[in-house]
JSON list of C-alpha atoms and ligand atoms in Angstrom, two decimals:
[
{"chain": "A", "resi": 1, "resn": "UNK", "atom": "CA", "xyz": [0.02, 0.02, 0.39]},
{"chain": "A", "resi": 2, "resn": "UNK", "atom": "CA", "xyz": [1.41, 2.91, -0.81]},
{"chain": "A", "resi": 3, "resn": "UNK", "atom": "CA", "xyz": [2.70, 5.79, 1.57]},
{"chain": "A", "resi": 4, "resn": "UNK", "atom": "CA", "xyz": [0.41, 8.89, 2.90]},
{"chain": "A", "resi": 5, "resn": "UNK", "atom": "CA", "xyz": [1.00, 12.64, 2.98]},
{"chain": "A", "resi": 6, "resn": "UNK", "atom": "CA", "xyz": [-0.92, 15.32, 4.01]},
{"chain": "A", "resi": 7, "resn": "UNK", "atom": "CA", "xyz": [-0.30, 18.56, 3.32]},
{"chain": "A", "resi": 8, "resn": "UNK", "atom": "CA", "xyz": [-1.57, 21.72, 4.93]},
{"chain": "A", "resi": 9, "resn": "UNK", "atom": "CA", "xyz": [-1.35, 25.00, 3.74]},
{"chain": "A", "resi": 10, "resn": "UNK", "atom": "CA", "xyz": [-1.31, 24.17, 0.03]},
{"chain": "A", "resi": 11, "resn": "UNK", "atom": "CA", "xyz": [-2.03, 26.50, -2.68]},
{"chain": "A", "resi": 12, "resn": "UNK", "atom": "CA", "xyz": [-0.45, 28.61, -5.92]},
{"chain": "A", "resi": 13, "resn": "UNK", "atom": "CA", "xyz": [3.02, 28.37, -4.42]},
{"chain": "A", "resi": 14, "resn": "UNK", "atom": "CA", "xyz": [4.91, 25.97, -3.33]},
{"chain": "A", "resi": 15, "resn": "UNK", "atom": "CA", "xyz": [3.06, 24.09, -1.78]},
{"chain": "A", "resi": 16, "resn": "UNK", "atom": "CA", "xyz": [1.65, 22.46, -5.16]},
{"chain": "A", "resi": 17, "resn": "UNK", "atom": "CA", "xyz": [4.87, 21.33, -6.32]},
{"chain": "A", "resi": 18, "resn": "UNK", "atom": "CA", "xyz": [5.48, 19.75, -3.14]},
{"chain": "A", "resi": 19, "resn": "UNK", "atom": "CA", "xyz": [2.15, 17.84, -3.48]},
{"chain": "A", "resi": 20, "resn": "UNK", "atom": "CA", "xyz": [2.46, 16.94, -7.15]},
{"chain": "A", "resi": 21, "resn": "UNK", "atom": "CA", "xyz": [6.36, 16.27, -5.98]},
{"chain": "A", "resi": 22, "resn": "UNK", "atom": "CA", "xyz": [5.20, 13.34, -3.87]},
{"chain": "A", "resi": 23, "resn": "UNK", "atom": "CA", "xyz": [2.31, 12.70, -5.97]},
{"chain": "A", "resi": 24, "resn": "UNK", "atom": "CA", "xyz": [4.80, 11.16, -8.77]},
{"chain": "A", "resi": 25, "resn": "UNK", "atom": "CA", "xyz": [6.93, 9.42, -6.43]},
{"chain": "A", "resi": 26, "resn": "UNK", "atom": "CA", "xyz": [3.81, 7.26, -5.85]},
{"chain": "A", "resi": 27, "resn": "UNK", "atom": "CA", "xyz": [2.15, 8.61, -2.77]},
{"chain": "A", "resi": 28, "resn": "UNK", "atom": "CA", "xyz": [-1.19, 9.58, -1.72]},
{"chain": "A", "resi": 29, "resn": "UNK", "atom": "CA", "xyz": [-1.78, 13.12, -1.39]},
{"chain": "A", "resi": 30, "resn": "UNK", "atom": "CA", "xyz": [-4.25, 14.43, 0.88]},
{"chain": "A", "resi": 31, "resn": "UNK", "atom": "CA", "xyz": [-3.56, 18.62, 0.79]},
{"chain": "A", "resi": 32, "resn": "UNK", "atom": "CA", "xyz": [-5.60, 21.27, 2.51]},
{"chain": "A", "resi": 33, "resn": "UNK", "atom": "CA", "xyz": [-6.63, 25.20, 2.16]},
{"chain": "A", "resi": 34, "resn": "UNK", "atom": "CA", "xyz": [-9.28, 27.16, 3.04]},
{"chain": "A", "resi": 35, "resn": "UNK", "atom": "CA", "xyz": [-9.98, 27.19, -0.89]},
{"chain": "A", "resi": 36, "resn": "UNK", "atom": "CA", "xyz": [-11.68, 23.86, -2.64]},
{"chain": "A", "resi": 37, "resn": "UNK", "atom": "CA", "xyz": [-9.79, 22.51, -5.75]},
{"chain": "A", "resi": 38, "resn": "UNK", "atom": "CA", "xyz": [-10.63, 18.49, -7.21]},
{"chain": "A", "resi": 39, "resn": "UNK", "atom": "CA", "xyz": [-8.49, 15.88, -8.06]},
{"chain": "A", "resi": 40, "resn": "UNK", "atom": "CA", "xyz": [-9.42, 13.27, -10.80]},
{"chain": "A", "resi": 41, "resn": "UNK", "atom": "CA", "xyz": [-7.69, 10.48, -9.42]},
{"chain": "A", "resi": 42, "resn": "UNK", "atom": "CA", "xyz": [-8.90, 8.13, -5.95]},
{"chain": "A", "resi": 43, "resn": "UNK", "atom": "CA", "xyz": [-4.89, 8.68, -4.96]},
{"chain": "A", "resi": 44, "resn": "UNK", "atom": "CA", "xyz": [-5.23, 12.41, -4.43]},
{"chain": "A", "resi": 45, "resn": "UNK", "atom": "CA", "xyz": [-7.90, 14.51, -2.85]},
{"chain": "A", "resi": 46, "resn": "UNK", "atom": "CA", "xyz": [-7.95, 18.35, -1.77]},
{"chain": "A", "resi": 47, "resn": "UNK", "atom": "CA", "xyz": [-9.57, 18.97, 1.54]},
{"chain": "A", "resi": 48, "resn": "UNK", "atom": "CA", "xyz": [-10.69, 22.41, 3.08]},
{"chain": "A", "resi": 49, "resn": "UNK", "atom": "CA", "xyz": [-10.24, 23.81, 6.84]},
{"chain": "A", "resi": 50, "resn": "UNK", "atom": "CA", "xyz": [-9.45, 26.99, 8.16]},
{"chain": "A", "resi": 51, "resn": "UNK", "atom": "CA", "xyz": [-5.82, 26.70, 10.19]},
{"chain": "A", "resi": 52, "resn": "UNK", "atom": "CA", "xyz": [-7.14, 29.89, 12.17]},
{"chain": "A", "resi": 53, "resn": "UNK", "atom": "CA", "xyz": [-9.43, 27.12, 14.89]},
{"chain": "A", "resi": 54, "resn": "UNK", "atom": "CA", "xyz": [-7.07, 24.62, 15.57]},
{"chain": "A", "resi": 55, "resn": "UNK", "atom": "CA", "xyz": [-10.04, 22.73, 15.84]},
{"chain": "A", "resi": 56, "resn": "UNK", "atom": "CA", "xyz": [-10.23, 22.39, 12.38]},
{"chain": "A", "resi": 57, "resn": "UNK", "atom": "CA", "xyz": [-6.82, 19.88, 12.54]},
{"chain": "A", "resi": 58, "resn": "UNK", "atom": "CA", "xyz": [-8.30, 16.56, 13.51]},
{"chain": "A", "resi": 59, "resn": "UNK", "atom": "CA", "xyz": [-11.07, 16.07, 11.30]},
{"chain": "A", "resi": 60, "resn": "UNK", "atom": "CA", "xyz": [-8.61, 16.61, 8.53]},
{"chain": "A", "resi": 61, "resn": "UNK", "atom": "CA", "xyz": [-6.62, 13.10, 9.93]},
{"chain": "A", "resi": 62, "resn": "UNK", "atom": "CA", "xyz": [-9.71, 11.47, 10.16]},
{"chain": "A", "resi": 63, "resn": "UNK", "atom": "CA", "xyz": [-11.15, 12.19, 7.15]},
{"chain": "A", "resi": 64, "resn": "UNK", "atom": "CA", "xyz": [-7.65, 10.52, 5.34]},
{"chain": "A", "resi": 65, "resn": "UNK", "atom": "CA", "xyz": [-8.11, 7.07, 7.47]},
{"chain": "A", "resi": 66, "resn": "UNK", "atom": "CA", "xyz": [-11.69, 7.02, 6.89]},
{"chain": "A", "resi": 67, "resn": "UNK", "atom": "CA", "xyz": [-10.50, 7.24, 2.94]},
{"chain": "A", "resi": 68, "resn": "UNK", "atom": "CA", "xyz": [-7.55, 5.16, 2.71]},
{"chain": "A", "resi": 69, "resn": "UNK", "atom": "CA", "xyz": [-7.22, 3.31, 5.96]},
{"chain": "A", "resi": 70, "resn": "UNK", "atom": "CA", "xyz": [-4.86, 4.53, 7.72]},
{"chain": "A", "resi": 71, "resn": "UNK", "atom": "CA", "xyz": [-2.71, 7.94, 9.23]},
{"chain": "A", "resi": 72, "resn": "UNK", "atom": "CA", "xyz": [-0.09, 9.62, 7.01]},
{"chain": "A", "resi": 73, "resn": "UNK", "atom": "CA", "xyz": [2.93, 8.90, 6.76]},
{"chain": "A", "resi": 74, "resn": "UNK", "atom": "CA", "xyz": [4.32, 12.60, 6.89]},
{"chain": "A", "resi": 75, "resn": "UNK", "atom": "CA", "xyz": [2.71, 15.83, 7.63]},
{"chain": "A", "resi": 76, "resn": "UNK", "atom": "CA", "xyz": [3.56, 18.84, 5.52]},
{"chain": "A", "resi": 77, "resn": "UNK", "atom": "CA", "xyz": [2.41, 22.11, 7.47]},
{"chain": "A", "resi": 78, "resn": "UNK", "atom": "CA", "xyz": [3.49, 24.78, 5.04]},
{"chain": "A", "resi": 79, "resn": "UNK", "atom": "CA", "xyz": [0.30, 27.28, 5.51]},
{"chain": "A", "resi": 80, "resn": "UNK", "atom": "CA", "xyz": [1.12, 30.89, 6.79]},
{"chain": "A", "resi": 81, "resn": "UNK", "atom": "CA", "xyz": [-0.47, 34.02, 8.06]},
{"chain": "A", "resi": 82, "resn": "UNK", "atom": "CA", "xyz": [2.59, 37.42, 8.02]},
{"chain": "A", "resi": 83, "resn": "UNK", "atom": "CA", "xyz": [-0.08, 40.37, 9.41]},
{"chain": "A", "resi": 84, "resn": "UNK", "atom": "CA", "xyz": [2.52, 43.54, 8.35]},
{"chain": "A", "resi": 85, "resn": "UNK", "atom": "CA", "xyz": [3.65, 45.42, 10.95]},
{"chain": "A", "resi": 86, "resn": "UNK", "atom": "CA", "xyz": [4.92, 48.32, 8.42]},
{"chain": "A", "resi": 87, "resn": "UNK", "atom": "CA", "xyz": [4.69, 51.66, 10.23]},
{"chain": "A", "resi": 88, "resn": "UNK", "atom": "CA", "xyz": [5.30, 50.30, 14.02]},
{"chain": "A", "resi": 89, "resn": "UNK", "atom": "CA", "xyz": [6.32, 46.75, 15.04]},
{"chain": "A", "resi": 90, "resn": "UNK", "atom": "CA", "xyz": [2.99, 47.18, 17.82]},
{"chain": "A", "resi": 91, "resn": "UNK", "atom": "CA", "xyz": [0.21, 48.11, 15.31]},
{"chain": "A", "resi": 92, "resn": "UNK", "atom": "CA", "xyz": [-1.68, 45.15, 15.26]},
{"chain": "A", "resi": 93, "resn": "UNK", "atom": "CA", "xyz": [-4.15, 44.69, 18.08]},
{"chain": "A", "resi": 94, "resn": "UNK", "atom": "CA", "xyz": [-4.53, 41.45, 20.12]},
{"chain": "A", "resi": 95, "resn": "UNK", "atom": "CA", "xyz": [-7.08, 39.02, 17.83]},
{"chain": "A", "resi": 96, "resn": "UNK", "atom": "CA", "xyz": [-4.71, 39.34, 14.82]},
{"chain": "A", "resi": 97, "resn": "UNK", "atom": "CA", "xyz": [-1.79, 38.18, 16.79]},
{"chain": "A", "resi": 98, "resn": "UNK", "atom": "CA", "xyz": [-4.30, 35.23, 18.24]},
{"chain": "A", "resi": 99, "resn": "UNK", "atom": "CA", "xyz": [-5.35, 34.33, 14.31]},
{"chain": "A", "resi": 100, "resn": "UNK", "atom": "CA", "xyz": [-1.17, 34.34, 13.26]},
{"chain": "A", "resi": 101, "resn": "UNK", "atom": "CA", "xyz": [-0.12, 32.44, 16.37]},
{"chain": "A", "resi": 102, "resn": "UNK", "atom": "CA", "xyz": [-2.86, 30.16, 15.19]},
{"chain": "A", "resi": 103, "resn": "UNK", "atom": "CA", "xyz": [-1.98, 29.16, 12.02]},
{"chain": "A", "resi": 104, "resn": "UNK", "atom": "CA", "xyz": [1.94, 29.47, 11.90]},
{"chain": "A", "resi": 105, "resn": "UNK", "atom": "CA", "xyz": [1.74, 27.62, 15.78]},
{"chain": "A", "resi": 106, "resn": "UNK", "atom": "CA", "xyz": [-1.41, 26.23, 17.38]},
{"chain": "A", "resi": 107, "resn": "UNK", "atom": "CA", "xyz": [-2.64, 24.42, 14.33]},
{"chain": "A", "resi": 108, "resn": "UNK", "atom": "CA", "xyz": [1.08, 23.21, 13.42]},
{"chain": "A", "resi": 109, "resn": "UNK", "atom": "CA", "xyz": [1.49, 21.87, 16.99]},
{"chain": "A", "resi": 110, "resn": "UNK", "atom": "CA", "xyz": [-1.94, 20.64, 16.56]},
{"chain": "A", "resi": 111, "resn": "UNK", "atom": "CA", "xyz": [-1.11, 18.79, 13.48]},
{"chain": "A", "resi": 112, "resn": "UNK", "atom": "CA", "xyz": [2.36, 17.70, 14.91]},
{"chain": "A", "resi": 113, "resn": "UNK", "atom": "CA", "xyz": [0.71, 16.18, 17.99]},
{"chain": "A", "resi": 114, "resn": "UNK", "atom": "CA", "xyz": [-2.20, 14.39, 16.09]},
{"chain": "A", "resi": 115, "resn": "UNK", "atom": "CA", "xyz": [0.16, 13.32, 13.44]},
{"chain": "A", "resi": 116, "resn": "UNK", "atom": "CA", "xyz": [2.39, 11.83, 16.08]},
{"chain": "A", "resi": 117, "resn": "UNK", "atom": "CA", "xyz": [-0.64, 10.01, 18.51]},
{"chain": "A", "resi": 118, "resn": "UNK", "atom": "CA", "xyz": [-2.03, 8.41, 15.42]},
{"chain": "A", "resi": 119, "resn": "UNK", "atom": "CA", "xyz": [1.64, 7.32, 13.72]},
{"chain": "A", "resi": 120, "resn": "UNK", "atom": "CA", "xyz": [4.18, 7.34, 16.01]},
{"chain": "A", "resi": 121, "resn": "UNK", "atom": "CA", "xyz": [6.36, 6.43, 13.21]},
{"chain": "A", "resi": 122, "resn": "UNK", "atom": "CA", "xyz": [5.43, 9.74, 11.59]},
{"chain": "A", "resi": 123, "resn": "UNK", "atom": "CA", "xyz": [7.40, 12.71, 9.40]},
{"chain": "A", "resi": 124, "resn": "UNK", "atom": "CA", "xyz": [6.69, 15.85, 10.27]},
{"chain": "A", "resi": 125, "resn": "UNK", "atom": "CA", "xyz": [8.15, 19.09, 8.22]},
{"chain": "A", "resi": 126, "resn": "UNK", "atom": "CA", "xyz": [7.55, 22.53, 8.53]},
{"chain": "A", "resi": 127, "resn": "UNK", "atom": "CA", "xyz": [7.93, 25.25, 6.05]},
{"chain": "A", "resi": 128, "resn": "UNK", "atom": "CA", "xyz": [9.50, 28.24, 7.84]},
{"chain": "A", "resi": 129, "resn": "UNK", "atom": "CA", "xyz": [12.04, 30.95, 7.01]},
{"chain": "A", "resi": 130, "resn": "UNK", "atom": "CA", "xyz": [14.82, 32.43, 8.92]},
{"chain": "A", "resi": 131, "resn": "UNK", "atom": "CA", "xyz": [12.95, 34.14, 11.03]},
{"chain": "A", "resi": 132, "resn": "UNK", "atom": "CA", "xyz": [13.96, 31.93, 14.28]},
{"chain": "A", "resi": 133, "resn": "UNK", "atom": "CA", "xyz": [16.87, 33.97, 13.63]},
{"chain": "A", "resi": 134, "resn": "UNK", "atom": "CA", "xyz": [16.41, 37.27, 12.73]},
{"chain": "A", "resi": 135, "resn": "UNK", "atom": "CA", "xyz": [13.93, 40.15, 13.73]},
{"chain": "A", "resi": 136, "resn": "UNK", "atom": "CA", "xyz": [11.99, 41.74, 11.03]},
{"chain": "A", "resi": 137, "resn": "UNK", "atom": "CA", "xyz": [9.98, 44.29, 12.65]},
{"chain": "A", "resi": 138, "resn": "UNK", "atom": "CA", "xyz": [7.98, 44.84, 9.52]},
{"chain": "A", "resi": 139, "resn": "UNK", "atom": "CA", "xyz": [6.38, 41.29, 10.01]},
{"chain": "A", "resi": 140, "resn": "UNK", "atom": "CA", "xyz": [6.89, 41.12, 14.07]},
{"chain": "A", "resi": 141, "resn": "UNK", "atom": "CA", "xyz": [3.64, 37.96, 13.65]},
{"chain": "A", "resi": 142, "resn": "UNK", "atom": "CA", "xyz": [4.87, 35.74, 11.78]},
{"chain": "A", "resi": 143, "resn": "UNK", "atom": "CA", "xyz": [8.36, 35.96, 13.00]},
{"chain": "A", "resi": 144, "resn": "UNK", "atom": "CA", "xyz": [6.77, 35.01, 16.49]},
{"chain": "A", "resi": 145, "resn": "UNK", "atom": "CA", "xyz": [4.95, 31.97, 14.73]},
{"chain": "A", "resi": 146, "resn": "UNK", "atom": "CA", "xyz": [7.72, 31.03, 13.25]},
{"chain": "A", "resi": 147, "resn": "UNK", "atom": "CA", "xyz": [10.40, 31.24, 16.10]},
{"chain": "A", "resi": 148, "resn": "UNK", "atom": "CA", "xyz": [7.84, 29.45, 18.25]},
{"chain": "A", "resi": 149, "resn": "UNK", "atom": "CA", "xyz": [7.42, 26.74, 16.13]},
{"chain": "A", "resi": 150, "resn": "UNK", "atom": "CA", "xyz": [11.52, 26.00, 15.73]},
{"chain": "A", "resi": 151, "resn": "UNK", "atom": "CA", "xyz": [11.30, 25.61, 19.18]},
{"chain": "A", "resi": 152, "resn": "UNK", "atom": "CA", "xyz": [9.33, 23.21, 19.33]},
{"chain": "A", "resi": 153, "resn": "UNK", "atom": "CA", "xyz": [9.79, 21.43, 16.62]},
{"chain": "A", "resi": 154, "resn": "UNK", "atom": "CA", "xyz": [13.46, 21.55, 17.79]},
{"chain": "A", "resi": 155, "resn": "UNK", "atom": "CA", "xyz": [12.36, 19.70, 21.41]},
{"chain": "A", "resi": 156, "resn": "UNK", "atom": "CA", "xyz": [10.24, 17.24, 19.61]},
{"chain": "A", "resi": 157, "resn": "UNK", "atom": "CA", "xyz": [13.18, 16.22, 16.59]},
{"chain": "A", "resi": 158, "resn": "UNK", "atom": "CA", "xyz": [13.76, 14.05, 20.32]},
{"chain": "A", "resi": 159, "resn": "UNK", "atom": "CA", "xyz": [10.92, 12.03, 19.35]},
{"chain": "A", "resi": 160, "resn": "UNK", "atom": "CA", "xyz": [12.70, 11.70, 16.06]},
{"chain": "A", "resi": 161, "resn": "UNK", "atom": "CA", "xyz": [11.20, 13.16, 12.79]},
{"chain": "A", "resi": 162, "resn": "UNK", "atom": "CA", "xyz": [10.38, 16.41, 13.19]},
{"chain": "A", "resi": 163, "resn": "UNK", "atom": "CA", "xyz": [11.96, 19.38, 10.48]},
{"chain": "A", "resi": 164, "resn": "UNK", "atom": "CA", "xyz": [11.91, 23.10, 10.38]},
{"chain": "A", "resi": 165, "resn": "UNK", "atom": "CA", "xyz": [13.32, 24.17, 6.78]},
{"chain": "A", "resi": 166, "resn": "UNK", "atom": "CA", "xyz": [14.10, 27.77, 5.68]},
{"chain": "A", "resi": 167, "resn": "UNK", "atom": "CA", "xyz": [15.04, 28.13, 2.20]},
{"chain": "A", "resi": 168, "resn": "UNK", "atom": "CA", "xyz": [17.60, 30.64, 1.61]},
{"chain": "A", "resi": 169, "resn": "UNK", "atom": "CA", "xyz": [19.15, 32.60, -1.21]},
{"chain": "A", "resi": 170, "resn": "UNK", "atom": "CA", "xyz": [22.53, 31.55, -2.82]},
{"chain": "A", "resi": 171, "resn": "UNK", "atom": "CA", "xyz": [24.16, 34.33, -0.87]},
{"chain": "A", "resi": 172, "resn": "UNK", "atom": "CA", "xyz": [22.84, 32.70, 2.14]},
{"chain": "A", "resi": 173, "resn": "UNK", "atom": "CA", "xyz": [20.52, 35.97, 3.07]},
{"chain": "A", "resi": 174, "resn": "UNK", "atom": "CA", "xyz": [16.88, 35.64, 4.11]},
{"chain": "A", "resi": 175, "resn": "UNK", "atom": "CA", "xyz": [14.67, 34.62, 0.77]},
{"chain": "A", "resi": 176, "resn": "UNK", "atom": "CA", "xyz": [11.14, 36.61, 1.46]},
{"chain": "A", "resi": 177, "resn": "UNK", "atom": "CA", "xyz": [10.74, 35.96, -1.98]},
{"chain": "A", "resi": 178, "resn": "UNK", "atom": "CA", "xyz": [11.85, 33.60, -5.26]},
{"chain": "A", "resi": 179, "resn": "UNK", "atom": "CA", "xyz": [10.91, 30.75, -2.94]},
{"chain": "A", "resi": 180, "resn": "UNK", "atom": "CA", "xyz": [11.76, 27.61, -4.90]},
{"chain": "A", "resi": 181, "resn": "UNK", "atom": "CA", "xyz": [8.66, 24.67, -4.89]},
{"chain": "A", "resi": 182, "resn": "UNK", "atom": "CA", "xyz": [10.94, 21.88, -6.42]},
{"chain": "A", "resi": 183, "resn": "UNK", "atom": "CA", "xyz": [13.58, 22.50, -3.97]},
{"chain": "A", "resi": 184, "resn": "UNK", "atom": "CA", "xyz": [11.30, 22.15, -0.62]},
{"chain": "A", "resi": 185, "resn": "UNK", "atom": "CA", "xyz": [9.65, 19.15, -2.90]},
{"chain": "A", "resi": 186, "resn": "UNK", "atom": "CA", "xyz": [13.00, 17.23, -3.23]},
{"chain": "A", "resi": 187, "resn": "UNK", "atom": "CA", "xyz": [14.62, 17.79, 0.04]},
{"chain": "A", "resi": 188, "resn": "UNK", "atom": "CA", "xyz": [10.79, 17.05, 2.40]},
{"chain": "A", "resi": 189, "resn": "UNK", "atom": "CA", "xyz": [10.80, 13.79, 0.03]},
{"chain": "A", "resi": 190, "resn": "UNK", "atom": "CA", "xyz": [14.47, 13.27, 1.12]},
{"chain": "A", "resi": 191, "resn": "UNK", "atom": "CA", "xyz": [13.66, 13.83, 4.90]},
{"chain": "A", "resi": 192, "resn": "UNK", "atom": "CA", "xyz": [10.91, 11.82, 4.67]},
{"chain": "A", "resi": 193, "resn": "UNK", "atom": "CA", "xyz": [12.19, 8.62, 3.62]},
{"chain": "A", "resi": 194, "resn": "UNK", "atom": "CA", "xyz": [15.26, 9.08, 5.72]},
{"chain": "A", "resi": 195, "resn": "UNK", "atom": "CA", "xyz": [15.71, 6.67, 8.50]},
{"chain": "A", "resi": 196, "resn": "UNK", "atom": "CA", "xyz": [17.02, 8.71, 10.98]},
{"chain": "A", "resi": 197, "resn": "UNK", "atom": "CA", "xyz": [16.88, 12.00, 12.26]},
{"chain": "A", "resi": 198, "resn": "UNK", "atom": "CA", "xyz": [19.02, 14.45, 10.80]},
{"chain": "A", "resi": 199, "resn": "UNK", "atom": "CA", "xyz": [19.46, 18.35, 12.54]},
{"chain": "A", "resi": 200, "resn": "UNK", "atom": "CA", "xyz": [15.77, 19.39, 13.13]},
{"chain": "A", "resi": 201, "resn": "UNK", "atom": "CA", "xyz": [16.56, 23.27, 11.30]},
{"chain": "A", "resi": 202, "resn": "UNK", "atom": "CA", "xyz": [17.60, 23.28, 7.94]},
{"chain": "A", "resi": 203, "resn": "UNK", "atom": "CA", "xyz": [19.09, 25.62, 6.25]},
{"chain": "A", "resi": 204, "resn": "UNK", "atom": "CA", "xyz": [19.58, 25.46, 2.44]},
{"chain": "A", "resi": 205, "resn": "UNK", "atom": "CA", "xyz": [20.27, 27.63, -0.73]},
{"chain": "A", "resi": 206, "resn": "UNK", "atom": "CA", "xyz": [18.49, 27.75, -3.41]},
{"chain": "B", "resi": 1, "resn": "NAP", "atom": "N1", "xyz": [12.34, 30.36, 3.79]},
{"chain": "B", "resi": 1, "resn": "NAP", "atom": "C1", "xyz": [11.29, 32.08, 3.07]},
{"chain": "B", "resi": 1, "resn": "NAP", "atom": "O1", "xyz": [12.37, 32.95, 3.38]},
{"chain": "B", "resi": 1, "resn": "NAP", "atom": "C2", "xyz": [10.04, 31.82, 2.83]},
{"chain": "B", "resi": 1, "resn": "NAP", "atom": "C3", "xyz": [9.80, 33.22, 2.26]},
{"chain": "B", "resi": 1, "resn": "NAP", "atom": "C4", "xyz": [8.31, 32.71, 1.99]},
{"chain": "B", "resi": 1, "resn": "NAP", "atom": "C5", "xyz": [7.64, 32.36, 2.30]},
{"chain": "B", "resi": 1, "resn": "NAP", "atom": "N2", "xyz": [8.55, 31.01, 3.21]},
{"chain": "B", "resi": 1, "resn": "NAP", "atom": "C6", "xyz": [7.11, 30.54, 3.55]},
{"chain": "B", "resi": 1, "resn": "NAP", "atom": "O2", "xyz": [7.26, 28.87, 2.98]},
{"chain": "B", "resi": 1, "resn": "NAP", "atom": "C7", "xyz": [5.70, 28.73, 2.93]},
{"chain": "B", "resi": 1, "resn": "NAP", "atom": "C8", "xyz": [4.81, 28.77, 2.01]},
{"chain": "B", "resi": 1, "resn": "NAP", "atom": "O3", "xyz": [4.68, 30.31, 1.21]},
{"chain": "B", "resi": 1, "resn": "NAP", "atom": "P1", "xyz": [3.59, 30.11, -0.18]},
{"chain": "B", "resi": 1, "resn": "NAP", "atom": "O4", "xyz": [3.33, 30.84, -0.33]},
{"chain": "B", "resi": 1, "resn": "NAP", "atom": "O5", "xyz": [4.90, 29.52, -1.57]},
{"chain": "B", "resi": 1, "resn": "NAP", "atom": "O6", "xyz": [2.08, 29.40, -0.30]},
{"chain": "B", "resi": 1, "resn": "NAP", "atom": "P2", "xyz": [1.75, 28.34, -1.09]},
{"chain": "B", "resi": 1, "resn": "NAP", "atom": "O7", "xyz": [2.42, 27.16, -0.97]},
{"chain": "B", "resi": 1, "resn": "NAP", "atom": "O8", "xyz": [0.45, 28.80, -1.65]},
{"chain": "B", "resi": 1, "resn": "NAP", "atom": "O9", "xyz": [0.77, 27.76, 0.44]},
{"chain": "B", "resi": 1, "resn": "NAP", "atom": "C9", "xyz": [0.40, 28.55, 1.47]},
{"chain": "B", "resi": 1, "resn": "NAP", "atom": "C10", "xyz": [-1.23, 27.88, 1.91]},
{"chain": "B", "resi": 1, "resn": "NAP", "atom": "O10", "xyz": [-1.53, 27.55, 3.09]},
{"chain": "B", "resi": 1, "resn": "NAP", "atom": "C11", "xyz": [-3.01, 28.33, 2.18]},
{"chain": "B", "resi": 1, "resn": "NAP", "atom": "N3", "xyz": [-3.82, 28.59, 4.21]},
{"chain": "B", "resi": 1, "resn": "NAP", "atom": "C12", "xyz": [-3.10, 30.27, 4.61]},
{"chain": "B", "resi": 1, "resn": "NAP", "atom": "N4", "xyz": [-3.76, 29.98, 5.60]},
{"chain": "B", "resi": 1, "resn": "NAP", "atom": "C13", "xyz": [-4.39, 29.16, 5.27]},
{"chain": "B", "resi": 1, "resn": "NAP", "atom": "C14", "xyz": [-5.58, 28.71, 7.08]},
{"chain": "B", "resi": 1, "resn": "NAP", "atom": "N5", "xyz": [-5.70, 29.79, 7.57]},
{"chain": "B", "resi": 1, "resn": "NAP", "atom": "N6", "xyz": [-6.34, 27.60, 6.21]},
{"chain": "B", "resi": 1, "resn": "NAP", "atom": "C15", "xyz": [-5.94, 27.00, 5.78]},
{"chain": "B", "resi": 1, "resn": "NAP", "atom": "N7", "xyz": [-5.11, 26.99, 4.87]},
{"chain": "B", "resi": 1, "resn": "NAP", "atom": "C16", "xyz": [-4.15, 28.39, 4.38]},
{"chain": "B", "resi": 1, "resn": "NAP", "atom": "C17", "xyz": [-2.78, 29.00, 1.44]},
{"chain": "B", "resi": 1, "resn": "NAP", "atom": "O11", "xyz": [-4.26, 28.80, 0.49]},
{"chain": "B", "resi": 1, "resn": "NAP", "atom": "P3", "xyz": [-5.52, 29.43, 1.29]},
{"chain": "B", "resi": 1, "resn": "NAP", "atom": "O12", "xyz": [-5.51, 30.89, 0.63]},
{"chain": "B", "resi": 1, "resn": "NAP", "atom": "O13", "xyz": [-6.36, 28.78, -0.32]},
{"chain": "B", "resi": 1, "resn": "NAP", "atom": "O14", "xyz": [-6.37, 29.10, 2.25]},
{"chain": "B", "resi": 1, "resn": "NAP", "atom": "C18", "xyz": [-1.93, 28.99, 0.74]},
{"chain": "B", "resi": 1, "resn": "NAP", "atom": "O15", "xyz": [-2.05, 28.75, -0.74]},
{"chain": "B", "resi": 1, "resn": "NAP", "atom": "C19", "xyz": [5.34, 29.55, 3.97]},
{"chain": "B", "resi": 1, "resn": "NAP", "atom": "O16", "xyz": [5.00, 28.70, 5.33]},
{"chain": "B", "resi": 1, "resn": "NAP", "atom": "C20", "xyz": [5.74, 30.35, 4.02]},
{"chain": "B", "resi": 1, "resn": "NAP", "atom": "O17", "xyz": [5.99, 31.10, 5.65]},
{"chain": "B", "resi": 1, "resn": "NAP", "atom": "C21", "xyz": [9.54, 31.09, 3.67]}
]
């Protein structure tokens, strides 16, 4: 039976390229975003959910198990929220802070918690950026969420199979734009299939 990848946050950006790569490698792929899409094959499905609400995560695992009989082998958390803070790092009201931290951290943690509970050999890969190491006052809330996630992922790596991945430009500077879906896809597939926990924070240049 082919392995299952669940890709949380999959749209026009790198998510779809990552999903295509796993599907081409023989995985059954369930992708998720707020926007509906449809696929014609039995081994590929797109589900809808809004990760602003962390309770949206568990039903996705239930749906995957109902459809394919097993828990995911690989969970990729790729969604993000980045309400800008261009004029003042504290300009955003606390309700937007909660929304951003739910999408960048709480739902990501919830996915890891549920994934590991249902399959303790699961590989969990989070699409990060450089904000676990850099302070950028223009995107304070994105930085809070990414750095919090980098923290618990490094702790969770003790249980094996947890990664925070950060694409950089060829010169090593933070990427911001120009993300390479193909480079993420190749790396994620390699991590999904590796037998040992490597360094949990992976900085790669592409
Ligand atoms: N390394 C770097 O420097 C760097 C630079 C840029 C981005 N990134 C990271 O790369 C990742 C992917 O970015 P991308 O622009 O390529 O986007 P993407 O692959 O399109 O994936 C993100 C998708 O998540 C979905 N999403 C967003 N909020 C959601 C929510 N509340 N609930 C459910 N789904 C939601 C969106 O679809 P819907 O709108 O349909 O929900 C969106 O298409 C992000 O984690 C981002 O932080 C890293």
